Amino acid sequence: MFTLNDTPKGLMLDLTTMGLSQRTVAEPKTINATEPLLLDAVRGKEVERPPVWLMRQAGRYMKSYQTLCEKHPSFRERSENVDLVVEISLQPWKVFQPDGVILFSDILTPLSGMNIPFDIIKGKGPVIFDPPTTLSDVEKVREFIPEESVPYVGEALIILRKEVNNQAAVLGFVGAPFTLASYVVEGGSSKNFTKIKRLAFAEPKVLHSLLQIFATSMAKYIRYQADHGAQAVQIFDSWATELSPVDFEEFSLPYLKQIVEAVKLTHPDLPLILYASGSGGLLERLPLTGVDVVSLDWTVDMADGRRRLGPNVAIQGNVDPGVLFGSKEFITNRINDTVKKAGKGKHILNLGHGIKVGTPEENVAHFFEVAKGLRY
């Protein structure tokens, strides 16, 4: 599926476990040798415009996705079947041609392979069936081995790299340790986070043990995704901003640093993006993780965010997803405002959160049209 020169590191080692032949990989193909715009921007190279992709660009606002869901109502089926993962990941690519094509998956996908049974139930979201609360519970959690537990992720990424052909960057993603632990300990989504905070403040050793397993596992998962075609990986620490700054420094920051350091040892050129919604109070601490890109949510003014983060880290974001419910003129103005405040270079245009359900598809099309027509 790749020429040998374009084969991601480690791909040939996994051929037998993935059921692929060397002949398949080595078949001559015409590969676009040009580096995707997104990677150039992250690395500070001269670019003519900011690259653009949108969180949740594949999803329920798209008619094609809704139709597919009628045939395949289970989210886990949609996110764990190679053909469906590829089809859904490519739906926005075929319509909008974004500069990043992100794998359709979920941050909780690794849990089953870690001996943490879960499901994602329509109308309710994730449900963890047996939340760990004690050290003995945590000892039952296994370290994640992606090639054994989620081979469909590797296969899907290989296909996506072939289909996208370097015309955009193929993006992978993982959940951050504290966010994963929050889902697992709370038993699913939460509004108050009382269970994870009770564990953090009453039995920190138990939580630290769980966080360490997630840190080691997610470093492996990022490397696995990179080895199978991901050209950048986003780390979602959605719930870390429920922590005070001092608690973030104990329960999130060290594990994020550990992941980044482990990945950079083997994949020094792999761009890592960190997204944490509501991160205005933690902003200066996020670059301390060592990531290449910090993704801002819309509650931070882009000019303030750029100033507070400094020149050494790229930024992503940060248009309010609600803007996509506005007029086309309003959308255009907000795009221009965001790009102007971000300044030239080292900026990936995105939303400050995922696309909302019910967003008009034509407005998403307009967002991409305007964004791709920009010039510095």
Coordinates of C-alpha atoms in Angstrom, one line a residue:
M1 CA 0.0 0.0 0.0
F2 CA 3.1 2.2 0.4
T3 CA 6.3 2.3 -1.6
L4 CA 9.1 1.2 0.7
N5 CA 10.3 4.7 1.1
D6 CA 6.9 5.8 2.3
T7 CA 6.3 2.9 4.7
P8 CA 5.8 4.1 8.3
K9 CA 8.4 2.9 10.7
G10 CA 7.5 -0.5 12.1
L11 CA 4.9 -1.4 9.4
M12 CA 6.9 -4.3 8.0
L13 CA 7.2 -5.9 11.4
D14 CA 3.5 -6.1 11.8
L15 CA 2.6 -7.7 8.5
T16 CA 1.9 -11.2 9.8
T17 CA -0.2 -10.1 12.7
M18 CA -2.3 -7.9 10.4
G19 CA -2.7 -10.6 7.8
L20 CA -1.0 -8.6 5.1
S21 CA 1.6 -9.8 2.7
Q22 CA 4.9 -8.1 2.0
R23 CA 3.9 -8.1 -1.7
T24 CA 0.8 -6.0 -0.8
V25 CA 3.0 -3.4 0.9
A26 CA 5.7 -3.4 -1.7
E27 CA 3.4 -3.0 -4.7
P28 CA 4.5 0.0 -6.7
K29 CA 2.2 3.0 -6.1
T30 CA 2.4 6.6 -7.1
I31 CA 2.9 8.4 -3.8
N32 CA 2.7 12.1 -3.4
A33 CA 6.1 13.0 -2.0
T34 CA 5.0 16.5 -0.9
E35 CA 4.8 17.0 2.9
P36 CA 1.2 17.8 4.0
L37 CA 0.6 21.5 4.7
L38 CA -0.4 20.7 8.3
L39 CA 3.0 19.2 9.1
D40 CA 4.9 22.1 7.4
A41 CA 2.9 24.6 9.5
V42 CA 3.5 22.8 12.8
R43 CA 7.3 22.7 12.1
G44 CA 7.4 26.4 11.4
K45 CA 8.0 26.2 7.7
E46 CA 6.8 28.9 5.3
V47 CA 3.2 28.2 4.4
E48 CA 0.8 30.2 2.3
R49 CA -2.2 29.8 4.7
P50 CA -3.0 28.0 7.9
P51 CA -4.0 24.4 7.5
V52 CA -7.6 23.6 8.6
W53 CA -9.4 20.6 10.0
L54 CA -12.2 20.4 12.5
M55 CA -12.7 18.2 15.6
R56 CA -15.6 15.8 15.0
Q57 CA -15.5 16.6 11.3
A58 CA -16.7 13.1 10.8
G59 CA -20.0 12.7 12.7
R60 CA -23.6 13.2 13.3
Y61 CA -24.1 16.5 11.5
M62 CA -23.3 14.8 8.1
K63 CA -26.2 13.2 6.2
S64 CA -23.9 10.4 4.9
Y65 CA -23.0 9.5 8.5
Q66 CA -26.6 9.5 9.6
T67 CA -27.4 7.1 6.8
L68 CA -24.6 4.8 7.7
C69 CA -25.7 4.8 11.4
E70 CA -29.1 3.5 10.3
K71 CA -27.4 0.4 8.9
H72 CA -24.9 0.2 11.8
P73 CA -26.5 1.6 15.0
S74 CA -23.8 0.4 17.3
F75 CA -21.0 3.0 17.9
R76 CA -18.6 0.3 18.8
E77 CA -19.2 -1.5 15.6
R78 CA -18.7 1.7 13.6
S79 CA -15.5 2.4 15.5
E80 CA -14.1 -1.1 15.6
N81 CA -14.7 -2.3 12.0
V82 CA -11.9 -1.5 9.6
D83 CA -14.2 -0.8 6.6
L84 CA -16.5 1.4 8.6
V85 CA -13.7 3.3 10.3
V86 CA -12.2 4.1 6.9
E87 CA -15.5 5.0 5.3
I88 CA -16.5 7.4 8.1
S89 CA -13.0 8.9 8.4
L90 CA -13.0 9.7 4.7
Q91 CA -16.6 11.1 4.6
P92 CA -15.5 14.7 5.4
W93 CA -12.3 14.3 3.3
K94 CA -14.3 13.5 0.2
V95 CA -16.7 16.4 0.7
F96 CA -14.5 19.2 2.2
Q97 CA -10.9 18.2 1.6
P98 CA -9.6 19.3 5.0
D99 CA -5.8 19.4 5.7
G100 CA -6.1 16.8 8.4
V101 CA -8.0 13.5 8.2
I102 CA -8.5 12.1 11.7
L103 CA -9.1 8.5 12.5
F104 CA -12.7 7.8 13.4
S105 CA -12.5 6.2 16.8
D106 CA -13.0 6.9 20.5
I107 CA -10.6 7.7 23.4
L108 CA -12.1 4.8 25.3
T109 CA -11.4 2.2 22.6
P110 CA -8.3 0.8 24.4
L111 CA -10.3 0.0 27.6
S112 CA -11.5 -3.5 26.6
G113 CA -7.9 -4.5 25.9
M114 CA -7.0 -3.3 29.4
N115 CA -9.6 -5.5 31.1
I116 CA -11.9 -2.6 31.7
P117 CA -15.3 -3.7 30.2
F118 CA -17.3 -0.8 28.8
D119 CA -19.9 0.2 26.1
I120 CA -21.1 3.3 24.5
I121 CA -24.9 3.5 24.6
K122 CA -26.9 5.7 22.4
G123 CA -28.5 8.6 24.4
K124 CA -26.3 7.8 27.4
G125 CA -22.7 7.8 26.3
P126 CA -19.9 5.6 27.8
V127 CA -20.7 3.2 30.6
I128 CA -17.9 1.5 32.5
F129 CA -19.3 -1.7 34.0
D130 CA -17.0 -2.2 37.0
P131 CA -15.3 1.0 38.0
P132 CA -12.0 0.4 39.9
T133 CA -11.9 2.0 43.4
T134 CA -9.2 0.1 45.2
L135 CA -5.6 -0.9 44.7
S136 CA -6.6 -4.5 44.1
D137 CA -9.1 -3.3 41.4
V138 CA -6.3 -1.3 39.7
E139 CA -4.0 -4.3 39.8
K140 CA -6.5 -6.1 37.5
V141 CA -6.1 -3.4 34.8
R142 CA -3.7 -4.7 32.1
E143 CA -1.2 -2.7 30.2
F144 CA -2.5 -2.0 26.7
I145 CA -1.0 -3.9 23.8
P146 CA -2.5 -2.3 20.7
E147 CA -1.4 -4.8 18.1
E148 CA -3.3 -7.5 20.0
S149 CA -6.4 -5.5 21.1
V150 CA -7.0 -3.0 18.3
P151 CA -5.5 -4.4 15.1
Y152 CA -8.3 -2.7 13.2
V153 CA -6.8 0.7 14.1
G154 CA -3.5 -0.1 12.5
E155 CA -5.2 -1.5 9.4
A156 CA -7.5 1.5 9.1
L157 CA -4.6 3.9 9.4
I158 CA -2.6 2.1 6.6
I159 CA -5.6 2.4 4.3
L160 CA -6.2 6.1 5.2
R161 CA -2.6 6.9 4.4
K162 CA -3.0 5.3 1.0
E163 CA -6.3 7.0 0.2
V164 CA -5.3 10.4 1.4
N165 CA -1.9 10.1 -0.4
N166 CA -0.2 12.9 1.5
Q167 CA -2.7 15.5 0.2
A168 CA -3.6 15.9 3.9
A169 CA -2.1 14.7 7.2
V170 CA -3.6 11.5 8.6
L171 CA -4.2 12.2 12.3
G172 CA -4.4 9.7 15.2
F173 CA -5.5 10.4 18.7
V174 CA -5.5 9.1 22.3
G175 CA -7.0 10.0 25.6
A176 CA -4.8 11.5 28.3
P177 CA -4.3 9.5 31.6
F178 CA -6.3 11.8 33.8
T179 CA -9.2 12.0 31.4
L180 CA -9.3 8.2 30.9
A181 CA -9.1 7.7 34.6
S182 CA -12.0 10.1 35.1
Y183 CA -14.2 8.1 32.8
V184 CA -13.2 4.8 34.3
V185 CA -13.5 5.8 38.0
E186 CA -16.7 7.8 37.5
G187 CA -18.3 4.9 35.5
G188 CA -18.9 7.2 32.5
S189 CA -19.4 10.9 31.9
S190 CA -19.7 13.2 34.9
K191 CA -20.7 16.7 35.9
N192 CA -19.2 17.0 39.3
F193 CA -16.2 14.5 39.2
T194 CA -16.7 13.7 42.9
K195 CA -15.6 10.1 42.5
I196 CA -12.3 10.8 40.8
K197 CA -11.6 13.7 43.2
R198 CA -12.4 11.6 46.2
L199 CA -9.9 9.0 44.9
A200 CA -7.3 11.7 44.2
F201 CA -7.5 13.4 47.5
A202 CA -8.3 10.5 49.8
E203 CA -6.3 7.7 48.2
P204 CA -3.9 9.3 45.8
K205 CA -1.7 6.2 45.6
V206 CA -4.6 4.3 44.0
L207 CA -5.1 7.0 41.4
H208 CA -1.4 7.3 40.7
S209 CA -1.2 3.6 40.0
L210 CA -4.0 3.8 37.5
L211 CA -2.6 6.9 35.9
Q212 CA 0.8 5.2 35.5
I213 CA -0.8 2.3 33.6
F214 CA -2.6 4.7 31.3
A215 CA 0.5 6.7 30.7
T216 CA 2.6 3.7 29.7
S217 CA -0.3 2.3 27.6
M218 CA -1.0 5.6 25.7
A219 CA 2.6 6.1 24.9
K220 CA 2.5 2.6 23.3
Y221 CA -0.7 3.5 21.5
I222 CA 0.7 6.7 20.0
R223 CA 3.8 4.8 18.7
Y224 CA 1.5 2.1 17.3
Q225 CA -0.6 4.7 15.5
A226 CA 2.5 6.4 14.1
D227 CA 4.0 3.1 13.0
H228 CA 0.9 2.4 11.0
G229 CA 0.5 5.7 9.2
A230 CA -0.6 8.5 11.6
Q231 CA 1.5 11.6 10.8
A232 CA 0.5 13.5 13.9
V233 CA -1.4 12.5 17.1
Q234 CA -3.7 14.5 19.2
I235 CA -3.9 13.9 23.0
F236 CA -7.3 14.7 24.5
D237 CA -7.2 15.7 28.2
S238 CA -10.8 16.9 28.2
W239 CA -11.3 16.6 32.0
A240 CA -7.9 17.8 33.3
T241 CA -9.3 21.3 33.4
E242 CA -11.6 20.1 36.3
L243 CA -8.4 20.2 38.3
S244 CA -7.0 23.2 40.1
P245 CA -3.5 24.2 38.8
V246 CA -1.8 22.6 41.8
D247 CA -3.7 19.3 41.3
F248 CA -3.1 19.4 37.5
E249 CA 0.6 19.5 38.3
E250 CA 0.2 16.3 40.4
F251 CA -2.3 14.3 38.6
S252 CA -2.1 15.2 34.9
L253 CA 1.1 17.1 33.9
P254 CA 3.7 14.5 35.0
Y255 CA 1.9 11.7 33.0
L256 CA 1.5 13.9 29.9
K257 CA 5.2 14.7 30.1
Q258 CA 6.0 11.0 30.5
I259 CA 4.0 10.2 27.4
V260 CA 5.6 12.9 25.3
E261 CA 9.1 11.9 26.4
A262 CA 8.5 8.2 25.7
V263 CA 7.1 8.9 22.2
K264 CA 9.9 11.4 21.3
L265 CA 12.5 8.8 22.1
T266 CA 11.4 6.6 19.3
H267 CA 9.5 9.2 17.1
P268 CA 11.2 12.5 17.5
D269 CA 9.6 14.1 14.5
L270 CA 6.0 13.1 15.2
P271 CA 4.0 16.2 16.0
L272 CA 1.9 15.8 19.2
I273 CA -1.1 18.0 19.8
L274 CA -2.6 18.6 23.2
Y275 CA -6.3 19.6 23.6
A276 CA -7.9 20.4 26.9
S277 CA -11.2 22.2 26.9
G278 CA -11.6 25.1 29.3
S279 CA -7.8 25.3 29.7
G280 CA -7.5 29.1 30.1
G281 CA -6.5 28.8 33.8
L282 CA -3.8 26.2 32.9
L283 CA -2.5 27.6 29.6
E284 CA 1.1 28.4 30.6
R285 CA 1.4 24.9 32.0
L286 CA 0.4 23.0 28.9
P287 CA 3.7 23.6 26.9
L288 CA 5.5 22.2 29.9
T289 CA 4.3 18.8 28.7
G290 CA 6.7 19.0 25.7
V291 CA 3.9 18.8 23.0
D292 CA 4.4 20.5 19.6
V293 CA 0.9 22.1 19.4
V294 CA -1.5 23.3 22.0
S295 CA -5.1 23.4 20.9
L296 CA -7.1 26.2 22.4
D297 CA -10.8 26.2 23.2
W298 CA -12.9 29.3 22.3
T299 CA -13.0 30.7 25.8
V300 CA -9.4 32.0 25.3
D301 CA -8.9 34.9 23.0
M302 CA -6.5 33.7 20.3
A303 CA -4.2 36.7 20.6
D304 CA -4.0 36.2 24.3
G305 CA -3.4 32.5 23.8
R306 CA -0.6 33.1 21.4
R307 CA 1.1 35.6 23.7
R308 CA 0.7 33.4 26.8
L309 CA 2.0 30.2 25.1
G310 CA 5.0 31.9 23.6
P311 CA 6.8 31.4 20.2
N312 CA 8.1 27.9 20.6
V313 CA 4.8 26.0 20.5
A314 CA 2.3 25.9 17.6
I315 CA -1.3 26.6 18.3
Q316 CA -4.6 25.1 17.1
G317 CA -8.1 26.5 17.1
N318 CA -10.1 28.1 18.2
V319 CA -13.4 29.2 16.6
D320 CA -16.5 28.6 18.8
P321 CA -18.4 25.6 17.3
G322 CA -21.6 27.6 17.9
V323 CA -20.4 30.1 15.2
L324 CA -21.3 27.4 12.6
F325 CA -25.0 28.1 13.4
G326 CA -24.5 31.7 12.3
S327 CA -24.8 33.3 8.9
K328 CA -22.1 32.7 6.3
E329 CA -20.9 36.3 6.7
F330 CA -20.6 35.8 10.5
I331 CA -18.6 32.6 10.0
T332 CA -16.3 34.3 7.6
N333 CA -15.7 37.2 10.0
R334 CA -14.9 34.9 12.9
I335 CA -12.4 32.9 10.8
N336 CA -10.7 36.0 9.7
D337 CA -10.5 37.3 13.3
T338 CA -9.1 34.1 14.6
V339 CA -6.4 33.8 11.8
K340 CA -5.4 37.5 12.2
K341 CA -5.0 37.1 16.0
A342 CA -3.0 33.8 15.6
G343 CA -0.5 35.6 13.3
K344 CA 1.5 34.1 10.5
G345 CA 2.6 30.5 10.8
K346 CA 2.6 27.8 13.4
H347 CA -1.2 27.8 13.5
I348 CA -3.7 25.1 12.6
L349 CA -7.2 26.6 12.1
N350 CA -9.8 24.5 13.9
L351 CA -12.8 24.9 16.3
G352 CA -12.4 25.3 20.0
H353 CA -14.3 22.0 20.4
G354 CA -16.0 19.4 18.2
I355 CA -18.7 20.2 15.7
K356 CA -22.1 20.2 17.4
V357 CA -24.9 17.9 16.5
G358 CA -27.4 19.7 14.2
T359 CA -24.7 22.0 12.7
P360 CA -25.8 22.8 9.1
E361 CA -23.6 20.8 6.7
E362 CA -23.5 23.7 4.3
N363 CA -22.0 26.0 7.0
V364 CA -19.2 23.5 7.5
A365 CA -18.6 23.5 3.8
H366 CA -18.5 27.3 3.9
F367 CA -16.0 27.2 6.8
F368 CA -13.6 25.0 4.8
E369 CA -14.1 27.1 1.6
V370 CA -13.2 30.3 3.4
A371 CA -10.4 28.8 5.3
K372 CA -8.8 27.2 2.2
G373 CA -9.1 30.5 0.3
L374 CA -7.1 32.4 2.9
R375 CA -3.6 33.7 2.1
Y376 CA -1.0 35.2 4.5

